[in-house]
PDB file of N, CA and C in Angstrom:
ATOM      1  N   UNK A   1      19.060  23.275 -40.012  1.00 48.00           N
ATOM      2  CA  UNK A   1      19.816  23.911 -38.617  1.00 48.00           C
ATOM      3  C   UNK A   1      19.327  22.893 -37.579  1.00 48.00           C
ATOM      4  N   UNK A   2      19.894  22.106 -36.702  1.00 57.00           N
ATOM      5  CA  UNK A   2      19.700  21.188 -35.393  1.00 57.00           C
ATOM      6  C   UNK A   2      19.533  22.286 -34.225  1.00 57.00           C
ATOM      7  N   UNK A   3      18.170  21.611 -33.616  1.00 80.00           N
ATOM      8  CA  UNK A   3      18.242  22.581 -32.270  1.00 80.00           C
ATOM      9  C   UNK A   3      18.257  21.736 -31.355  1.00 80.00           C
ATOM     10  N   UNK A   4      18.629  22.249 -30.417  1.00 84.00           N
ATOM     11  CA  UNK A   4      19.554  21.385 -29.121  1.00 84.00           C
ATOM     12  C   UNK A   4      18.017  20.865 -28.182  1.00 84.00           C
ATOM     13  N   UNK A   5      18.151  19.709 -27.869  1.00 89.00           N
ATOM     14  CA  UNK A   5      17.436  19.061 -26.990  1.00 89.00           C
ATOM     15  C   UNK A   5      17.894  18.768 -25.511  1.00 89.00           C
ATOM     16  N   UNK A   6      17.772  19.385 -24.519  1.00 93.00           N
ATOM     17  CA  UNK A   6      17.819  19.521 -23.464  1.00 93.00           C
ATOM     18  C   UNK A   6      17.475  18.648 -22.241  1.00 93.00           C
ATOM     19  N   UNK A   7      18.019  17.792 -21.122  1.00 96.00           N
ATOM     20  CA  UNK A   7      17.510  16.644 -20.729  1.00 96.00           C
ATOM     21  C   UNK A   7      17.937  16.629 -19.417  1.00 96.00           C
ATOM     22  N   UNK A   8      17.117  15.950 -18.591  1.00 96.00           N
ATOM     23  CA  UNK A   8      17.623  15.648 -17.079  1.00 96.00           C
ATOM     24  C   UNK A   8      17.577  14.319 -16.833  1.00 96.00           C
ATOM     25  N   UNK A   9      18.380  13.339 -17.748  1.00 97.00           N
ATOM     26  CA  UNK A   9      18.570  12.103 -17.601  1.00 97.00           C
ATOM     27  C   UNK A   9      19.609  11.577 -16.542  1.00 97.00           C
ATOM     28  N   UNK A  10      20.568  12.524 -16.515  1.00 96.00           N
ATOM     29  CA  UNK A  10      21.913  12.407 -15.541  1.00 96.00           C
ATOM     30  C   UNK A  10      20.942  12.801 -13.889  1.00 96.00           C
ATOM     31  N   UNK A  11      20.323  13.659 -13.895  1.00 96.00           N
ATOM     32  CA  UNK A  11      19.945  13.969 -12.573  1.00 96.00           C
ATOM     33  C   UNK A  11      18.921  12.792 -12.166  1.00 96.00           C
ATOM     34  N   UNK A  12      17.807  12.141 -13.270  1.00 97.00           N
ATOM     35  CA  UNK A  12      17.056  11.325 -12.545  1.00 97.00           C
ATOM     36  C   UNK A  12      18.019  10.211 -12.528  1.00 97.00           C
ATOM     37  N   UNK A  13      18.872   9.550 -13.207  1.00 97.00           N
ATOM     38  CA  UNK A  13      19.636   8.394 -13.372  1.00 97.00           C
ATOM     39  C   UNK A  13      19.921   8.503 -11.831  1.00 97.00           C
ATOM     40  N   UNK A  14      20.873   9.987 -11.236  1.00 97.00           N
ATOM     41  CA  UNK A  14      21.759   9.860  -9.709  1.00 97.00           C
ATOM     42  C   UNK A  14      20.490   9.843  -8.925  1.00 97.00           C
ATOM     43  N   UNK A  15      19.265  10.510  -9.068  1.00 96.00           N
ATOM     44  CA  UNK A  15      18.117  10.512  -7.933  1.00 96.00           C
ATOM     45  C   UNK A  15      17.731   8.759  -7.511  1.00 96.00           C
ATOM     46  N   UNK A  16      17.894   7.919  -8.478  1.00 96.00           N
ATOM     47  CA  UNK A  16      17.613   6.461  -8.689  1.00 96.00           C
ATOM     48  C   UNK A  16      18.506   5.678  -8.459  1.00 96.00           C
ATOM     49  N   UNK A  17      19.795   6.308  -8.595  1.00 97.00           N
ATOM     50  CA  UNK A  17      21.142   5.632  -8.413  1.00 97.00           C
ATOM     51  C   UNK A  17      21.305   3.933  -9.130  1.00 97.00           C
ATOM     52  N   UNK A  18      20.799   4.682 -10.580  1.00 97.00           N
ATOM     53  CA  UNK A  18      21.141   3.682 -11.446  1.00 97.00           C
ATOM     54  C   UNK A  18      22.041   4.011 -12.620  1.00 97.00           C
ATOM     55  N   UNK A  19      23.102   3.394 -13.005  1.00 97.00           N
ATOM     56  CA  UNK A  19      24.073   3.665 -14.097  1.00 97.00           C
ATOM     57  C   UNK A  19      23.433   3.483 -15.169  1.00 97.00           C
ATOM     58  N   UNK A  20      24.469   4.410 -16.256  1.00 97.00           N
ATOM     59  CA  UNK A  20      24.251   4.804 -17.730  1.00 97.00           C
ATOM     60  C   UNK A  20      23.726   2.940 -18.400  1.00 97.00           C
ATOM     61  N   UNK A  21      24.844   1.796 -17.942  1.00 97.00           N
ATOM     62  CA  UNK A  21      24.591   1.073 -18.337  1.00 97.00           C
ATOM     63  C   UNK A  21      23.615  -0.115 -17.890  1.00 97.00           C
ATOM     64  N   UNK A  22      22.488   0.265 -16.659  1.00 98.00           N
ATOM     65  CA  UNK A  22      21.559  -0.100 -16.307  1.00 98.00           C
ATOM     66  C   UNK A  22      20.420   0.510 -17.367  1.00 98.00           C
ATOM     67  N   UNK A  23      20.465   1.846 -17.550  1.00 98.00           N
ATOM     68  CA  UNK A  23      19.281   2.454 -17.754  1.00 98.00           C
ATOM     69  C   UNK A  23      19.371   1.917 -19.460  1.00 98.00           C
ATOM     70  N   UNK A  24      20.441   1.935 -19.993  1.00 98.00           N
ATOM     71  CA  UNK A  24      20.773   1.119 -21.349  1.00 98.00           C
ATOM     72  C   UNK A  24      20.123   0.056 -21.494  1.00 98.00           C
ATOM     73  N   UNK A  25      20.255  -0.817 -20.393  1.00 98.00           N
ATOM     74  CA  UNK A  25      20.056  -2.218 -20.541  1.00 98.00           C
ATOM     75  C   UNK A  25      18.424  -2.309 -20.344  1.00 98.00           C
ATOM     76  N   UNK A  26      17.678  -1.546 -19.572  1.00 97.00           N
ATOM     77  CA  UNK A  26      16.123  -1.497 -19.460  1.00 97.00           C
ATOM     78  C   UNK A  26      15.412  -0.813 -20.500  1.00 97.00           C
ATOM     79  N   UNK A  27      16.280   0.064 -21.205  1.00 97.00           N
ATOM     80  CA  UNK A  27      15.909   0.871 -22.652  1.00 97.00           C
ATOM     81  C   UNK A  27      16.055  -0.283 -23.521  1.00 97.00           C
ATOM     82  N   UNK A  28      16.758  -0.812 -24.042  1.00 97.00           N
ATOM     83  CA  UNK A  28      17.083  -1.763 -24.943  1.00 97.00           C
ATOM     84  C   UNK A  28      18.181  -1.008 -26.119  1.00 97.00           C
ATOM     85  N   UNK A  29      19.261  -0.230 -25.458  1.00 97.00           N
ATOM     86  CA  UNK A  29      19.903   0.613 -26.595  1.00 97.00           C
ATOM     87  C   UNK A  29      21.487   0.456 -25.446  1.00 97.00           C
ATOM     88  N   UNK A  30      22.514   1.193 -26.592  1.00 97.00           N
ATOM     89  CA  UNK A  30      23.828   0.939 -26.146  1.00 97.00           C
ATOM     90  C   UNK A  30      24.390   1.936 -24.852  1.00 97.00           C
ATOM     91  N   UNK A  31      24.858   1.399 -23.992  1.00 96.00           N
ATOM     92  CA  UNK A  31      25.426   2.303 -23.104  1.00 96.00           C
ATOM     93  C   UNK A  31      25.580   3.520 -23.245  1.00 96.00           C
ATOM     94  N   UNK A  32      26.579   3.477 -24.302  1.00 97.00           N
ATOM     95  CA  UNK A  32      27.019   4.668 -24.890  1.00 97.00           C
ATOM     96  C   UNK A  32      26.001   5.821 -25.177  1.00 97.00           C
ATOM     97  N   UNK A  33      24.977   5.452 -25.666  1.00 97.00           N
ATOM     98  CA  UNK A  33      23.926   6.018 -25.985  1.00 97.00           C
ATOM     99  C   UNK A  33      23.375   6.935 -24.973  1.00 97.00           C
ATOM    100  N   UNK A  34      23.266   6.720 -24.066  1.00 97.00           N
ATOM    101  CA  UNK A  34      22.552   7.335 -22.424  1.00 97.00           C
ATOM    102  C   UNK A  34      23.755   8.246 -22.505  1.00 97.00           C
ATOM    103  N   UNK A  35      25.099   8.057 -22.490  1.00 97.00           N
ATOM    104  CA  UNK A  35      25.866   9.280 -22.146  1.00 97.00           C
ATOM    105  C   UNK A  35      26.079  10.359 -23.625  1.00 97.00           C
ATOM    106  N   UNK A  36      25.503   9.921 -24.429  1.00 96.00           N
ATOM    107  CA  UNK A  36      25.493  10.760 -25.861  1.00 96.00           C
ATOM    108  C   UNK A  36      24.549  11.975 -25.811  1.00 96.00           C
ATOM    109  N   UNK A  37      23.406  11.473 -25.272  1.00 96.00           N
ATOM    110  CA  UNK A  37      21.789  12.022 -24.728  1.00 96.00           C
ATOM    111  C   UNK A  37      22.012  12.845 -23.519  1.00 96.00           C
ATOM    112  N   UNK A  38      23.067  12.141 -22.623  1.00 96.00           N
ATOM    113  CA  UNK A  38      23.193  12.859 -21.660  1.00 96.00           C
ATOM    114  C   UNK A  38      24.217  14.448 -21.903  1.00 96.00           C
ATOM    115  N   UNK A  39      24.857  13.814 -22.555  1.00 94.00           N
ATOM    116  CA  UNK A  39      25.824  15.212 -22.789  1.00 94.00           C
ATOM    117  C   UNK A  39      25.094  16.246 -24.123  1.00 94.00           C
ATOM    118  N   UNK A  40      24.508  15.636 -24.501  1.00 91.00           N
ATOM    119  CA  UNK A  40      23.120  16.676 -25.573  1.00 91.00           C
ATOM    120  C   UNK A  40      24.111  16.300 -27.078  1.00 91.00           C
ATOM    121  N   UNK A  41      24.718  15.320 -27.328  1.00 93.00           N
ATOM    122  CA  UNK A  41      25.572  14.772 -28.333  1.00 93.00           C
ATOM    123  C   UNK A  41      24.452  14.435 -29.662  1.00 93.00           C
ATOM    124  N   UNK A  42      23.480  14.229 -28.885  1.00 91.00           N
ATOM    125  CA  UNK A  42      22.794  12.976 -29.487  1.00 91.00           C
ATOM    126  C   UNK A  42      21.288  13.451 -29.088  1.00 91.00           C
ATOM    127  N   UNK A  43      20.245  13.602 -30.005  1.00 92.00           N
ATOM    128  CA  UNK A  43      18.343  13.903 -29.955  1.00 92.00           C
ATOM    129  C   UNK A  43      18.006  12.685 -30.118  1.00 92.00           C
ATOM    130  N   UNK A  44      17.320  12.137 -29.105  1.00 94.00           N
ATOM    131  CA  UNK A  44      16.540  11.045 -28.864  1.00 94.00           C
ATOM    132  C   UNK A  44      15.349  10.989 -29.938  1.00 94.00           C
ATOM    133  N   UNK A  45      14.948  10.080 -30.518  1.00 95.00           N
ATOM    134  CA  UNK A  45      13.790   9.836 -31.362  1.00 95.00           C
ATOM    135  C   UNK A  45      12.507  10.100 -30.393  1.00 95.00           C
ATOM    136  N   UNK A  46      11.416  10.159 -31.075  1.00 95.00           N
ATOM    137  CA  UNK A  46      10.009  10.500 -30.159  1.00 95.00           C
ATOM    138  C   UNK A  46      10.217   9.277 -29.223  1.00 95.00           C
ATOM    139  N   UNK A  47      10.403   7.907 -30.452  1.00 97.00           N
ATOM    140  CA  UNK A  47      10.010   6.871 -29.358  1.00 97.00           C
ATOM    141  C   UNK A  47      10.999   6.539 -28.345  1.00 97.00           C
ATOM    142  N   UNK A  48      12.207   6.714 -28.613  1.00 97.00           N
ATOM    143  CA  UNK A  48      13.219   6.550 -27.307  1.00 97.00           C
ATOM    144  C   UNK A  48      13.022   7.381 -26.333  1.00 97.00           C
ATOM    145  N   UNK A  49      12.317   8.968 -26.244  1.00 97.00           N
ATOM    146  CA  UNK A  49      12.033   9.976 -25.560  1.00 97.00           C
ATOM    147  C   UNK A  49      10.869   9.339 -24.965  1.00 97.00           C
ATOM    148  N   UNK A  50       9.933   8.949 -25.340  1.00 98.00           N
ATOM    149  CA  UNK A  50       8.705   7.972 -24.257  1.00 98.00           C
ATOM    150  C   UNK A  50       8.963   6.973 -23.741  1.00 98.00           C
ATOM    151  N   UNK A  51       9.893   6.280 -24.191  1.00 98.00           N
ATOM    152  CA  UNK A  51      10.517   4.979 -23.250  1.00 98.00           C
ATOM    153  C   UNK A  51      11.260   5.268 -22.448  1.00 98.00           C
ATOM    154  N   UNK A  52      12.243   6.257 -22.675  1.00 98.00           N
ATOM    155  CA  UNK A  52      12.780   6.831 -21.341  1.00 98.00           C
ATOM    156  C   UNK A  52      11.952   7.421 -19.963  1.00 98.00           C
ATOM    157  N   UNK A  53      11.010   7.643 -20.395  1.00 98.00           N
ATOM    158  CA  UNK A  53       9.505   9.065 -19.988  1.00 98.00           C
ATOM    159  C   UNK A  53       9.262   7.798 -18.921  1.00 98.00           C
ATOM    160  N   UNK A  54       8.592   6.824 -19.657  1.00 98.00           N
ATOM    161  CA  UNK A  54       7.765   5.430 -19.194  1.00 98.00           C
ATOM    162  C   UNK A  54       8.734   5.027 -18.250  1.00 98.00           C
ATOM    163  N   UNK A  55      10.155   4.768 -18.348  1.00 98.00           N
ATOM    164  CA  UNK A  55      10.794   4.186 -17.695  1.00 98.00           C
ATOM    165  C   UNK A  55      10.998   4.838 -16.032  1.00 98.00           C
ATOM    166  N   UNK A  56      11.376   6.160 -16.258  1.00 98.00           N
ATOM    167  CA  UNK A  56      11.537   6.906 -15.065  1.00 98.00           C
ATOM    168  C   UNK A  56       9.940   7.303 -14.283  1.00 98.00           C
ATOM    169  N   UNK A  57       8.715   7.098 -15.446  1.00 97.00           N
ATOM    170  CA  UNK A  57       7.449   7.100 -14.592  1.00 97.00           C
ATOM    171  C   UNK A  57       6.701   8.670 -14.420  1.00 97.00           C
ATOM    172  N   UNK A  58       7.629   9.263 -15.442  1.00 97.00           N
ATOM    173  CA  UNK A  58       7.698  10.688 -15.298  1.00 97.00           C
ATOM    174  C   UNK A  58       6.745  11.004 -16.762  1.00 97.00           C
ATOM    175  N   UNK A  59       6.441  12.550 -16.927  1.00 97.00           N
ATOM    176  CA  UNK A  59       5.514  13.303 -18.057  1.00 97.00           C
ATOM    177  C   UNK A  59       7.210  13.203 -18.904  1.00 97.00           C
ATOM    178  N   UNK A  60       7.109  13.333 -20.582  1.00 97.00           N
ATOM    179  CA  UNK A  60       8.469  13.408 -21.266  1.00 97.00           C
ATOM    180  C   UNK A  60       9.018  14.949 -20.974  1.00 97.00           C
ATOM    181  N   UNK A  61       8.404  16.167 -20.557  1.00 95.00           N
ATOM    182  CA  UNK A  61       8.241  17.298 -20.688  1.00 95.00           C
ATOM    183  C   UNK A  61       9.065  17.716 -19.105  1.00 95.00           C
ATOM    184  N   UNK A  62       9.161  16.496 -18.253  1.00 95.00           N
ATOM    185  CA  UNK A  62      10.097  16.715 -17.393  1.00 95.00           C
ATOM    186  C   UNK A  62      11.636  15.759 -17.549  1.00 95.00           C
ATOM    187  N   UNK A  63      11.222  15.238 -18.250  1.00 97.00           N
ATOM    188  CA  UNK A  63      13.132  14.982 -18.570  1.00 97.00           C
ATOM    189  C   UNK A  63      13.509  15.672 -19.513  1.00 97.00           C
ATOM    190  N   UNK A  64      12.911  16.310 -21.315  1.00 96.00           N
ATOM    191  CA  UNK A  64      13.384  17.218 -22.216  1.00 96.00           C
ATOM    192  C   UNK A  64      12.687  18.331 -22.439  1.00 96.00           C
ATOM    193  N   UNK A  65      13.444  19.361 -23.117  1.00 93.00           N
ATOM    194  CA  UNK A  65      12.981  20.601 -23.320  1.00 93.00           C
ATOM    195  C   UNK A  65      13.573  21.200 -24.227  1.00 93.00           C
ATOM    196  N   UNK A  66      13.428  22.332 -24.854  1.00 89.00           N
ATOM    197  CA  UNK A  66      13.917  22.758 -26.204  1.00 89.00           C
ATOM    198  C   UNK A  66      14.657  24.201 -25.363  1.00 89.00           C
ATOM    199  N   UNK A  67      14.167  24.442 -23.937  1.00 89.00           N
ATOM    200  CA  UNK A  67      14.625  25.481 -23.272  1.00 89.00           C
ATOM    201  C   UNK A  67      15.700  24.756 -22.392  1.00 89.00           C
ATOM    202  N   UNK A  68      16.647  25.362 -21.780  1.00 88.00           N
ATOM    203  CA  UNK A  68      17.969  24.730 -20.845  1.00 88.00           C
ATOM    204  C   UNK A  68      16.847  25.279 -19.373  1.00 88.00           C
ATOM    205  N   UNK A  69      17.113  23.964 -18.641  1.00 86.00           N
ATOM    206  CA  UNK A  69      16.286  23.711 -17.648  1.00 86.00           C
ATOM    207  C   UNK A  69      17.048  24.627 -16.701  1.00 86.00           C
ATOM    208  N   UNK A  70      16.274  25.290 -15.476  1.00 84.00           N
ATOM    209  CA  UNK A  70      16.965  25.807 -14.514  1.00 84.00           C
ATOM    210  C   UNK A  70      17.618  25.183 -13.285  1.00 84.00           C
ATOM    211  N   UNK A  71      18.730  25.804 -13.199  1.00 78.00           N
ATOM    212  CA  UNK A  71      19.680  24.891 -12.210  1.00 78.00           C
ATOM    213  C   UNK A  71      19.248  25.091 -10.855  1.00 78.00           C
ATOM    214  N   UNK A  72      19.594  23.831 -10.116  1.00 71.00           N
ATOM    215  CA  UNK A  72      18.919  23.067  -8.995  1.00 71.00           C
ATOM    216  C   UNK A  72      19.371  24.398  -8.021  1.00 71.00           C
ATOM    217  N   UNK A  73      18.124  24.732  -7.023  1.00 73.00           N
ATOM    218  CA  UNK A  73      19.106  25.928  -6.368  1.00 73.00           C
ATOM    219  C   UNK A  73      18.887  27.157  -6.780  1.00 73.00           C
ATOM    220  N   UNK A  74      18.353  27.532  -7.809  1.00 64.00           N
ATOM    221  CA  UNK A  74      18.737  29.056  -8.387  1.00 64.00           C
ATOM    222  C   UNK A  74      17.545  29.929  -7.825  1.00 64.00           C
ATOM    223  N   UNK A  75      18.350  30.705  -7.456  1.00 60.00           N
ATOM    224  CA  UNK A  75      17.396  31.583  -6.296  1.00 60.00           C
ATOM    225  C   UNK A  75      16.929  33.179  -7.213  1.00 60.00           C
ATOM    226  N   UNK A  76      17.348  32.945  -8.636  1.00 61.00           N
ATOM    227  CA  UNK A  76      17.333  34.332  -9.329  1.00 61.00           C
ATOM    228  C   UNK A  76      15.998  33.983 -10.203  1.00 61.00           C
ATOM    229  N   UNK A  77      15.236  32.887  -9.548  1.00 53.00           N
ATOM    230  CA  UNK A  77      13.585  33.024 -10.575  1.00 53.00           C
ATOM    231  C   UNK A  77      12.809  33.968  -9.262  1.00 53.00           C
ATOM    232  N   UNK A  78      11.969  34.478 -10.098  1.00 51.00           N
ATOM    233  CA  UNK A  78      11.380  35.613  -8.969  1.00 51.00           C
ATOM    234  C   UNK A  78       9.819  34.396  -8.111  1.00 51.00           C
ATOM    235  N   UNK A  79      10.026  34.563  -7.238  1.00 50.00           N
ATOM    236  CA  UNK A  79       8.893  33.992  -6.165  1.00 50.00           C
ATOM    237  C   UNK A  79       7.508  34.315  -6.713  1.00 50.00           C
ATOM    238  N   UNK A  80       6.605  33.398  -6.503  1.00 52.00           N
ATOM    239  CA  UNK A  80       5.365  33.360  -6.883  1.00 52.00           C
ATOM    240  C   UNK A  80       4.534  34.586  -6.152  1.00 52.00           C
ATOM    241  N   UNK A  81       3.526  34.933  -6.597  1.00 50.00           N
ATOM    242  CA  UNK A  81       2.728  35.784  -5.969  1.00 50.00           C
ATOM    243  C   UNK A  81       1.652  35.309  -4.984  1.00 50.00           C
ATOM    244  N   UNK A  82       1.759  35.796  -3.541  1.00 52.00           N
ATOM    245  CA  UNK A  82       0.807  35.187  -2.708  1.00 52.00           C
ATOM    246  C   UNK A  82      -0.292  36.131  -2.921  1.00 52.00           C
ATOM    247  N   UNK A  83      -1.593  35.039  -2.588  1.00 54.00           N
ATOM    248  CA  UNK A  83      -2.749  36.194  -2.497  1.00 54.00           C
ATOM    249  C   UNK A  83      -2.909  36.853  -1.421  1.00 54.00           C
ATOM    250  N   UNK A  84      -3.194  37.906  -1.487  1.00 52.00           N
ATOM    251  CA  UNK A  84      -3.601  39.085  -0.162  1.00 52.00           C
ATOM    252  C   UNK A  84      -4.444  38.736   0.744  1.00 52.00           C
TER     253      UNK A  84
END
């Protein structure tokens, strides 16, 4: 049984204004690999996941998860409790 690995690669690319091809060149992979990753058609090796995190200068957990990330602007999450 294969587990799904969710990621935020497309979001991070968009924030930084880089193309799939530019990211692929920086990582030393084929540009189609980035598309496969973004669509969840391919799970990265640990080595590649760490290289992606290093490239974006964020912890790997910011990019990859075994659970879906909450949608941006999702207001269904309960607000944090405020101290009295």
